[in-house]
């Protein structure tokens, strides 16, 4: 674990305003929501209540007038007017143009204006309203108070109509607008209660929800800080909401990968330093012996020094190749070439390897369009591995088959094989199945990773089939390049 500081903001940048914690953001959201609801309730229930009530009453009065207009000539007019008066708590008077009353029903518990109007008053009113166009709506404070002294506001609607038989009738409808102030007071008390309950409930709910949401996020955040400090073994709790648990899953995956990479990096350091040190020790040792003991200055000893420098060169080349392949800066030098011939040439170089046999089965010569040098490196790496891990029979069998426009090259050995669970990992760089094994010391753990990168650059498939104790077959595929003209000569 290193001592990396988790940066809060970029260096040189002004520290940004500290954002609120999720918990407070949610609580704030709830607070604003409750405030809006409370304000809306107060505005509608208290400020506009009088106006609402008046509008409703006015339309009720007009609607009653329309109903009565339709039944003016019915014999049951009086009964119906009484019913309407009772149902709607209004006072109704029906007269003719001379002020003669046909029906008059009062609902108010107190004196009302309509009662006090004489025949003459009604006749005058008829004329006035008739001149005004046939109807009049007035709102005024009633001159008659209840016993407690409260004087209600009253709507008086006067409507002049002509019956089907051609008689003039005047409808007077009086409706009380019950003192709104009293109602408002009741509502105010209620609203205070509702608001207090809302604030309390909202607060509790907001805190509860905020805790539920913020707790897993805070946990993930804490774990992520640990991860940033270099603790790759940290695991994220996959709890909470869907998003948070997905985030935790992703971070867990990232942490696992980071931990793998970190492990591989450490191994690389160990491997590379070990791999560099071994040949260097040999070179130095042999050099010193040859310097100090003239008799040891033999071609064999010189050869050992040359071999060891070659090992070093190979290692450094492998490392360079891989870092270039991984950085994606390695360009392919693509030509059309005879793959079969290329493989034969490679195998030819192993002729001198005592005791090993390299049978190569190929029905025809196949051309591919690819980077010849890199494909040769693939074959080399596979054959080298097969030799390293070959079985008792010291046979490395190669086969070339063609199917569906693709050529498949496979390299088979009869060695120890690879455990199934390791088959995926061997393509990772610096990976060695058996670190303790003597033979594993031979390689760098880079060979198959280079093979993988080269084949991926070519868009070629690759893979391995292995049976523990029986051997492994590594294979790769490339598209066959169609024949050019008559001969199959590669282009210059
Ligand atoms: P190395 O340089 O160690 O061979 P590679 O990347 O070529 O590195 O191979 C990675 C690991 O895969 C090897 O260390 C070895 O454990 C395993 N491996 C590769 N080829 C074979 C094979 N033909 N038989 C058994 N194991 C193999």
Coordinates of C-alpha atoms and ligand atoms in Angstrom, one line a residue:
X1 CA 0.0 0.0 0.0
X2 CA 1.5 3.4 -0.8
X3 CA 0.8 6.7 0.8
X4 CA -1.1 8.2 -2.1
X5 CA -3.3 11.1 -1.1
X6 CA -6.8 11.1 -2.5
X7 CA -7.0 14.4 -4.4
X8 CA -10.0 16.5 -3.5
X9 CA -9.4 19.0 -6.3
X10 CA -6.7 19.6 -9.0
X11 CA -3.5 21.2 -7.8
X12 CA -3.5 25.0 -8.5
X13 CA -7.3 25.0 -8.8
X14 CA -9.3 26.9 -6.3
X15 CA -11.0 24.5 -3.9
X16 CA -14.6 24.2 -5.2
X17 CA -17.5 24.9 -3.0
X18 CA -18.1 21.9 -0.8
X19 CA -21.2 20.1 -2.1
X20 CA -23.8 19.1 0.4
X21 CA -24.0 15.6 1.7
X22 CA -26.7 13.4 0.1
X23 CA -28.5 13.3 3.4
X24 CA -28.8 17.1 3.6
X25 CA -29.7 17.4 -0.1
X26 CA -32.6 15.0 0.4
X27 CA -33.7 16.7 3.6
X28 CA -33.5 20.1 1.8
X29 CA -35.6 18.7 -1.1
X30 CA -38.2 17.5 1.3
X31 CA -38.2 20.8 3.2
X32 CA -38.8 22.8 0.0
X33 CA -41.5 20.3 -1.1
X34 CA -43.3 20.7 2.3
X35 CA -42.9 24.5 2.1
X36 CA -44.5 24.6 -1.3
X37 CA -47.4 22.4 -0.3
X38 CA -48.0 24.5 2.9
X39 CA -47.8 27.8 0.9
X40 CA -50.3 26.4 -1.7
X41 CA -52.6 25.2 1.0
X42 CA -52.6 28.6 2.8
X43 CA -53.0 30.5 -0.4
X44 CA -55.9 28.4 -1.7
X45 CA -57.6 27.7 1.6
X46 CA -57.3 31.2 3.2
X47 CA -56.5 33.9 0.7
X48 CA -58.8 32.8 -2.1
X49 CA -61.4 31.0 0.0
X50 CA -63.9 34.0 0.0
X51 CA -63.5 34.5 -3.7
X52 CA -64.0 30.8 -4.4
X53 CA -67.0 30.6 -2.2
X54 CA -68.6 33.6 -3.8
X55 CA -68.1 32.3 -7.3
X56 CA -69.6 28.9 -6.3
X57 CA -72.6 30.6 -4.7
X58 CA -73.1 32.9 -7.6
X59 CA -73.2 30.1 -10.1
X60 CA -75.6 28.1 -7.8
X61 CA -78.0 31.1 -7.7
X62 CA -77.9 31.5 -11.4
X63 CA -78.4 27.8 -11.9
X64 CA -81.4 27.9 -9.6
X65 CA -82.9 30.7 -11.6
X66 CA -82.6 28.7 -14.8
X67 CA -84.3 25.7 -13.1
X68 CA -87.2 27.8 -12.0
X69 CA -87.6 29.5 -15.4
X70 CA -88.4 26.1 -16.9
X71 CA -91.1 25.3 -14.4
X72 CA -92.8 28.7 -14.2
X73 CA -96.0 27.5 -15.7
X74 CA -96.1 24.2 -13.9
X75 CA -98.9 23.7 -11.4
X76 CA -96.4 22.4 -8.8
X77 CA -94.3 25.6 -9.0
X78 CA -94.7 26.5 -5.4
X79 CA -93.8 23.0 -4.1
X80 CA -90.7 22.9 -6.3
X81 CA -89.7 26.4 -5.3
X82 CA -90.0 25.3 -1.7
X83 CA -87.9 22.3 -2.3
X84 CA -85.2 24.3 -4.1
X85 CA -85.2 26.8 -1.3
X86 CA -84.7 24.1 1.3
X87 CA -82.2 22.1 -0.6
X88 CA -80.0 25.0 -1.4
X89 CA -80.6 27.1 1.7
X90 CA -81.8 30.1 -0.3
X91 CA -84.7 32.5 -0.3
X92 CA -86.8 32.6 -3.5
X93 CA -89.6 34.9 -4.5
X94 CA -91.5 34.7 -7.8
X95 CA -93.7 37.8 -8.8
X96 CA -95.3 39.3 -11.9
X97 CA -94.5 42.8 -13.2
X98 CA -97.0 44.3 -10.8
X99 CA -95.2 42.9 -7.8
X100 CA -97.8 40.2 -7.1
X101 CA -96.1 37.3 -5.5
X102 CA -96.8 33.7 -6.9
X103 CA -94.4 31.9 -4.7
X104 CA -92.2 32.9 -1.9
X105 CA -90.1 30.7 0.3
X106 CA -87.6 31.7 2.9
X107 CA -84.8 29.6 4.3
X108 CA -82.9 32.1 6.4
X109 CA -83.1 31.9 10.2
X110 CA -83.3 35.7 10.4
X111 CA -85.2 38.4 8.7
X112 CA -84.4 38.9 5.1
X113 CA -84.6 41.6 2.5
X114 CA -87.0 39.8 0.3
X115 CA -89.6 39.6 3.1
X116 CA -89.5 43.3 3.7
X117 CA -90.2 44.3 0.1
X118 CA -93.6 45.6 -0.5
X119 CA -95.6 45.1 -3.7
X120 CA -94.7 48.5 -4.8
X121 CA -91.0 47.9 -4.1
X122 CA -91.2 44.8 -6.2
X123 CA -92.9 46.6 -9.0
X124 CA -90.2 49.4 -9.0
X125 CA -87.5 46.7 -8.9
X126 CA -89.1 45.0 -11.9
X127 CA -89.0 48.2 -13.9
X128 CA -85.5 49.0 -13.0
X129 CA -84.1 45.5 -13.8
X130 CA -86.2 45.4 -17.0
X131 CA -84.5 48.6 -18.1
X132 CA -81.1 47.2 -17.2
X133 CA -81.6 44.3 -19.6
X134 CA -83.5 41.7 -17.6
X135 CA -81.2 40.6 -14.8
X136 CA -79.2 42.0 -11.9
X137 CA -76.7 40.5 -9.6
X138 CA -75.8 42.4 -6.5
X139 CA -73.7 41.5 -3.4
X140 CA -74.2 43.5 -0.3
X141 CA -74.0 43.2 3.5
X142 CA -77.4 42.2 4.8
X143 CA -79.1 44.9 6.9
X144 CA -80.5 42.1 9.1
X145 CA -78.1 40.6 11.6
X146 CA -78.3 37.2 13.3
X147 CA -78.9 37.1 17.0
X148 CA -75.2 37.2 17.7
X149 CA -74.9 40.4 15.7
X150 CA -73.2 38.8 12.7
X151 CA -74.4 40.4 9.5
X152 CA -73.8 38.0 6.6
X153 CA -73.0 39.1 3.0
X154 CA -75.8 38.3 0.7
X155 CA -76.1 37.7 -3.1
X156 CA -79.3 39.0 -4.6
X157 CA -80.1 37.8 -8.1
X158 CA -83.0 39.3 -10.0
X159 CA -84.1 37.7 -13.3
X160 CA -86.9 38.8 -15.5
X161 CA -88.4 36.1 -17.8
X162 CA -91.3 35.8 -20.2
X163 CA -93.3 32.6 -19.8
X164 CA -94.4 30.5 -22.8
X165 CA -97.9 32.0 -22.5
X166 CA -96.4 35.5 -22.7
X167 CA -96.5 36.6 -19.0
X168 CA -93.7 38.5 -17.4
X169 CA -92.3 37.0 -14.3
X170 CA -89.6 38.2 -11.9
X171 CA -87.4 35.8 -10.0
X172 CA -85.7 37.0 -6.9
X173 CA -83.1 34.7 -5.4
X174 CA -81.3 35.6 -2.2
X175 CA -78.4 33.5 -1.0
X176 CA -76.2 34.1 2.0
X177 CA -72.5 34.0 1.8
X178 CA -71.9 32.4 5.2
X179 CA -69.4 34.6 7.0
X180 CA -66.1 33.3 5.5
X181 CA -64.1 34.8 8.4
X182 CA -65.3 32.2 10.8
X183 CA -64.5 29.4 8.4
X184 CA -61.1 30.8 7.7
X185 CA -60.3 30.8 11.4
X186 CA -61.2 27.1 11.6
X187 CA -59.2 26.4 8.6
X188 CA -56.2 28.4 10.0
X189 CA -56.2 26.3 13.1
X190 CA -56.4 23.1 11.0
X191 CA -53.7 24.3 8.6
X192 CA -51.3 25.0 11.5
X193 CA -51.9 21.5 12.7
X194 CA -51.5 20.0 9.2
X195 CA -48.4 22.0 8.6
X196 CA -46.8 21.0 11.9
X197 CA -47.7 17.3 11.2
X198 CA -46.3 17.6 7.7
X199 CA -43.1 19.1 8.8
X200 CA -42.6 16.5 11.5
X201 CA -43.6 13.6 9.3
X202 CA -41.7 15.0 6.3
X203 CA -38.6 15.5 8.5
X204 CA -38.7 12.0 9.9
X205 CA -39.3 10.5 6.4
X206 CA -36.6 12.6 4.8
X207 CA -34.1 11.6 7.4
X208 CA -35.1 7.9 7.1
X209 CA -34.9 7.9 3.3
X210 CA -31.7 10.0 3.3
X211 CA -30.1 7.5 5.7
X212 CA -31.2 4.6 3.6
X213 CA -29.8 6.2 0.4
X214 CA -26.8 7.8 1.8
X215 CA -25.5 5.1 4.0
X216 CA -24.5 2.6 1.2
X217 CA -23.2 5.5 -0.9
X218 CA -21.1 6.7 2.0
X219 CA -19.8 3.1 2.5
X220 CA -18.9 2.8 -1.2
X221 CA -17.2 6.2 -1.0
X222 CA -15.1 5.2 2.0
X223 CA -14.1 2.0 0.4
X224 CA -13.3 3.8 -2.9
X225 CA -11.0 6.1 -0.9
X226 CA -9.2 3.1 0.5
X227 CA -8.9 1.7 -3.1
X228 CA -7.4 5.0 -4.2
X229 CA -4.9 4.8 -1.4
X230 CA -3.8 1.5 -3.0
X231 CA -5.6 -1.0 -0.9
X232 CA -6.7 -3.3 -3.7
X233 CA -8.0 -6.0 -1.4
X234 CA -10.9 -3.7 -0.3
X235 CA -14.3 -5.1 -1.2
X236 CA -17.5 -2.9 -1.7
X237 CA -20.7 -3.9 0.0
X238 CA -23.2 -4.6 -2.8
X239 CA -26.3 -3.3 -0.9
X240 CA -28.6 -0.3 -1.2
X241 CA -30.4 0.8 -4.3
X242 CA -29.9 -0.8 -7.7
X243 CA -27.5 1.9 -8.9
X244 CA -25.4 1.8 -5.8
X245 CA -25.2 -2.0 -5.8
X246 CA -24.2 -1.9 -9.5
X247 CA -21.6 0.7 -8.7
X248 CA -20.3 -1.5 -5.9
X249 CA -20.2 -4.5 -8.3
X250 CA -18.3 -2.4 -10.9
X251 CA -15.8 -1.2 -8.3
X252 CA -15.4 -4.7 -6.9
X253 CA -14.5 -5.8 -10.4
X254 CA -12.1 -2.9 -10.9
X255 CA -10.5 -3.6 -7.5
X256 CA -10.1 -7.3 -8.4
X257 CA -8.5 -6.3 -11.7
X258 CA -6.3 -3.7 -10.1
X259 CA -5.2 -6.2 -7.5
X260 CA -4.4 -8.7 -10.3
X261 CA -2.4 -6.1 -12.2
X262 CA -0.7 -5.1 -9.0
X263 CA 0.2 -8.8 -8.4
X264 CA 1.5 -9.2 -11.9
X265 CA 3.5 -6.0 -11.7
X266 CA 5.2 -7.2 -8.5
X267 CA 5.8 -10.6 -10.2
X268 CA 7.2 -8.8 -13.2
X269 CA 9.7 -6.9 -11.1
X270 CA 10.7 -10.1 -9.3
X271 CA 10.8 -12.1 -12.6
X272 CA 12.6 -9.5 -14.7
X273 CA 15.2 -8.8 -12.0
X274 CA 15.7 -12.5 -11.5
X275 CA 15.8 -13.1 -15.2
X276 CA 18.3 -10.3 -15.7
X277 CA 20.4 -11.2 -12.8
X278 CA 20.8 -14.9 -13.6
X279 CA 22.6 -14.4 -17.0
X280 CA 24.5 -11.4 -15.7
X281 CA 25.8 -13.5 -12.8
X282 CA 26.8 -16.2 -15.3
X283 CA 28.5 -13.8 -17.6
X284 CA 30.4 -12.1 -14.8
X285 CA 31.4 -15.5 -13.2
X286 CA 32.7 -17.0 -16.5
X287 CA 34.4 -13.7 -17.4
X288 CA 36.2 -13.6 -14.1
X289 CA 37.2 -17.2 -14.3
X290 CA 38.6 -16.7 -17.8
X291 CA 40.4 -13.6 -16.7
X292 CA 42.0 -15.2 -13.6
X293 CA 42.6 -18.7 -14.9
X294 CA 44.1 -18.7 -18.4
X295 CA 43.4 -22.4 -18.8
X296 CA 39.7 -21.6 -18.6
X297 CA 39.7 -19.4 -21.7
X298 CA 38.0 -22.1 -23.7
X299 CA 35.6 -21.8 -26.7
X300 CA 32.9 -23.6 -24.5
X301 CA 33.1 -20.9 -21.8
X302 CA 33.0 -18.1 -24.4
X303 CA 29.9 -19.8 -25.9
X304 CA 28.2 -19.8 -22.5
X305 CA 28.8 -16.1 -22.2
X306 CA 27.4 -15.6 -25.8
X307 CA 24.4 -17.8 -24.9
X308 CA 23.7 -15.8 -21.8
X309 CA 23.9 -12.5 -23.6
X310 CA 21.5 -13.9 -26.1
X311 CA 19.1 -14.8 -23.3
X312 CA 19.4 -11.2 -22.0
X313 CA 18.8 -9.8 -25.5
X314 CA 15.7 -12.0 -26.0
X315 CA 14.3 -11.0 -22.6
X316 CA 14.8 -7.3 -23.3
X317 CA 13.4 -7.7 -26.8
X318 CA 10.4 -9.5 -25.5
X319 CA 9.8 -6.8 -23.0
X320 CA 10.1 -4.1 -25.6
X321 CA 7.9 -5.9 -28.1
X322 CA 5.2 -6.4 -25.5
X323 CA 5.2 -2.9 -24.3
X324 CA 5.0 -1.6 -27.9
X325 CA 2.2 -4.1 -28.7
X326 CA 0.3 -3.1 -25.6
X327 CA 0.8 0.6 -26.3
X328 CA -0.6 -0.1 -29.8
X329 CA 2.3 1.7 -31.5
X330 CA 3.6 -1.4 -33.3
X331 CA 2.7 -1.1 -37.0
X332 CA 2.2 -4.3 -39.1
X333 CA 4.4 -4.7 -42.1
X334 CA 1.8 -6.7 -44.1
X335 CA 2.9 -8.8 -47.2
X336 CA 1.6 -11.8 -48.9
X337 CA 3.8 -14.8 -48.0
X338 CA 3.9 -18.5 -48.0
X339 CA 3.1 -19.5 -44.4
X340 CA 3.8 -23.2 -44.9
X341 CA 7.3 -22.3 -46.2
X342 CA 7.8 -19.9 -43.4
X343 CA 7.0 -22.6 -40.8
X344 CA 9.3 -25.1 -42.6
X345 CA 12.1 -22.6 -42.4
X346 CA 11.5 -22.1 -38.7
X347 CA 11.5 -25.8 -38.0
X348 CA 14.7 -26.1 -40.0
X349 CA 16.5 -24.1 -37.4
X350 CA 15.7 -26.6 -34.7
X351 CA 17.3 -29.4 -36.7
X352 CA 20.3 -29.4 -34.5
X353 CA 18.3 -29.7 -31.3
X354 CA 19.4 -33.1 -30.2
X355 CA 16.7 -35.7 -29.5
X356 CA 13.7 -33.6 -30.5
X357 CA 11.6 -34.3 -33.5
X358 CA 9.3 -31.8 -35.3
X359 CA 6.9 -33.6 -37.6
X360 CA 5.0 -31.0 -39.7
X361 CA 1.8 -32.1 -41.5
X362 CA 0.7 -29.8 -44.3
X363 CA -1.3 -30.9 -47.4
X364 CA -0.5 -27.8 -49.5
X365 CA 1.4 -24.6 -49.4
X366 CA -0.8 -21.8 -48.1
X367 CA -0.4 -18.1 -48.6
X368 CA -1.5 -15.5 -46.1
X369 CA -1.4 -11.7 -46.1
X370 CA 0.2 -10.7 -42.7
X371 CA 3.3 -9.5 -41.1
X372 CA 5.7 -12.4 -41.8
X373 CA 8.2 -11.5 -39.0
X374 CA 5.5 -11.3 -36.4
X375 CA 3.7 -14.5 -37.5
X376 CA 7.1 -16.2 -37.4
X377 CA 7.5 -14.9 -33.8
X378 CA 4.1 -16.5 -33.0
X379 CA 5.3 -19.8 -34.4
X380 CA 8.6 -19.5 -32.6
X381 CA 7.0 -18.8 -29.3
X382 CA 4.6 -21.7 -29.6
X383 CA 7.3 -24.1 -30.7
X384 CA 9.7 -22.9 -28.0
X385 CA 7.0 -23.4 -25.3
X386 CA 6.2 -26.8 -26.7
X387 CA 9.9 -27.7 -26.5
X388 CA 10.2 -26.4 -23.0
X389 CA 7.2 -28.3 -21.8
X390 CA 7.5 -31.3 -24.1
X391 CA 7.0 -34.8 -22.8
X392 CA 9.3 -37.8 -22.7
X393 CA 9.0 -38.5 -26.4
X394 CA 10.5 -35.0 -27.1
X395 CA 8.1 -34.6 -30.0
X396 CA 6.6 -31.3 -31.1
X397 CA 4.0 -31.9 -33.8
X398 CA 2.8 -29.2 -36.1
X399 CA -0.2 -29.3 -38.3
X400 CA -1.6 -27.0 -40.9
X401 CA -5.2 -27.4 -42.0
X402 CA -7.4 -25.3 -44.3
X403 CA -11.1 -24.8 -43.8
X404 CA -13.6 -22.1 -44.7
X405 CA -11.0 -19.8 -46.2
X406 CA -8.9 -20.0 -43.0
X407 CA -5.6 -21.7 -42.3
X408 CA -5.2 -23.2 -38.9
X409 CA -1.7 -23.9 -37.5
X410 CA -1.5 -26.1 -34.4
X411 CA 1.5 -27.0 -32.3
X412 CA 1.1 -30.1 -30.1
X413 CA 3.3 -31.4 -27.4
X414 CA 2.8 -34.5 -25.2
X415 CA 4.0 -32.8 -22.0
X416 CA 2.4 -32.1 -18.7
X417 CA -0.5 -30.1 -20.0
X418 CA -2.1 -27.1 -18.3
X419 CA -4.8 -27.2 -15.6
X420 CA -8.2 -26.1 -17.0
X421 CA -8.6 -23.2 -14.6
X422 CA -5.3 -21.7 -15.8
X423 CA -6.1 -21.9 -19.5
X424 CA -7.4 -18.4 -19.5
X425 CA -4.6 -16.8 -17.5
X426 CA -1.6 -18.2 -19.5
X427 CA -2.3 -15.5 -22.1
X428 CA -1.7 -12.8 -19.5
X429 CA 1.7 -11.3 -19.4
X430 CA 4.2 -12.5 -16.8
X431 CA 1.9 -15.4 -16.1
X432 CA 3.5 -18.8 -15.3
X433 CA 1.4 -21.8 -14.3
X434 CA 4.0 -23.3 -12.1
X435 CA 6.4 -20.8 -10.6
X436 CA 8.3 -23.3 -8.5
X437 CA 8.9 -25.7 -11.4
X438 CA 12.4 -25.7 -12.8
X439 CA 11.2 -25.5 -16.3
X440 CA 9.1 -22.4 -15.6
X441 CA 12.3 -20.5 -14.8
X442 CA 13.2 -20.8 -18.5
X443 CA 10.6 -18.5 -19.8
X444 CA 9.8 -14.9 -19.0
X445 CA 6.0 -15.4 -19.0
X446 CA 5.8 -13.0 -21.9
X447 CA 5.7 -15.4 -24.9
X448 CA 2.0 -16.2 -25.0
X449 CA 1.1 -12.6 -24.3
X450 CA 3.1 -11.5 -27.3
X451 CA 1.4 -14.3 -29.3
X452 CA -2.0 -13.0 -28.2
X453 CA -1.3 -9.4 -29.1
X454 CA 0.2 -10.2 -32.5
X455 CA -2.8 -12.4 -33.4
X456 CA -5.3 -9.8 -32.2
X457 CA -3.5 -7.2 -34.3
X458 CA -4.1 -9.5 -37.3
X459 CA -7.7 -10.2 -36.3
X460 CA -6.8 -13.9 -36.1
X461 CA -8.3 -16.4 -33.7
X462 CA -6.2 -18.4 -31.3
X463 CA -6.6 -20.9 -28.5
X464 CA -5.4 -23.9 -26.6
X465 CA -6.7 -27.3 -25.9
X466 CA -4.9 -29.1 -23.0
X467 CA -5.2 -32.3 -21.1
X468 CA -3.3 -32.6 -17.8
X469 CA -0.6 -35.2 -18.1
X470 CA -1.3 -35.7 -21.8
X471 CA -0.1 -32.5 -23.4
X472 CA -1.3 -29.3 -25.0
X473 CA -2.2 -28.1 -28.5
X474 CA -1.8 -24.4 -29.1
X475 CA -3.4 -23.1 -32.4
X476 CA -4.0 -20.0 -34.3
X477 CA -5.9 -19.1 -37.5
X478 CA -5.4 -16.6 -40.3
X479 CA -7.4 -15.9 -43.4
X480 CA -6.0 -17.7 -46.5
X481 CA -4.8 -15.2 -49.1
X482 CA -6.4 -16.0 -52.5
X483 CA -4.1 -17.1 -55.3
X484 CA -2.6 -14.3 -57.3
X485 CA -2.7 -14.8 -61.1
X486 CA -1.1 -18.1 -62.2
X487 CA 1.8 -18.5 -59.8
X488 CA 1.6 -18.1 -56.1
X489 CA 4.5 -15.7 -55.9
X490 CA 4.3 -13.2 -53.1
X491 CA 4.3 -9.6 -54.3
X492 CA 7.5 -7.7 -54.0
Ligands
LIG1 P1 7.0 -18.6 -20.6 O1 8.0 -17.7 -21.2 O2 7.0 -18.7 -19.2 O3 6.8 -19.9 -21.4 P2 4.5 -17.9 -21.9 O4 3.7 -16.7 -21.9 O5 5.0 -18.4 -23.2 O6 5.7 -17.7 -20.9 O7 3.7 -19.1 -21.2 C1 3.0 -18.8 -20.0 C2 2.8 -20.0 -19.2 O8 1.9 -20.9 -19.9 C3 4.1 -20.8 -19.0 O9 4.8 -20.3 -17.9 C4 3.6 -22.2 -18.8 O10 3.2 -22.4 -17.4 C5 2.3 -22.3 -19.6 N1 2.6 -22.9 -20.9 C6 2.8 -22.3 -22.1 N2 3.0 -23.3 -23.1 C7 2.8 -24.5 -22.5 C8 2.8 -25.8 -23.0 N3 3.1 -26.1 -24.3 N4 2.6 -26.8 -22.1 C9 2.4 -26.5 -20.8 N5 2.4 -25.3 -20.3 C10 2.6 -24.3 -21.1

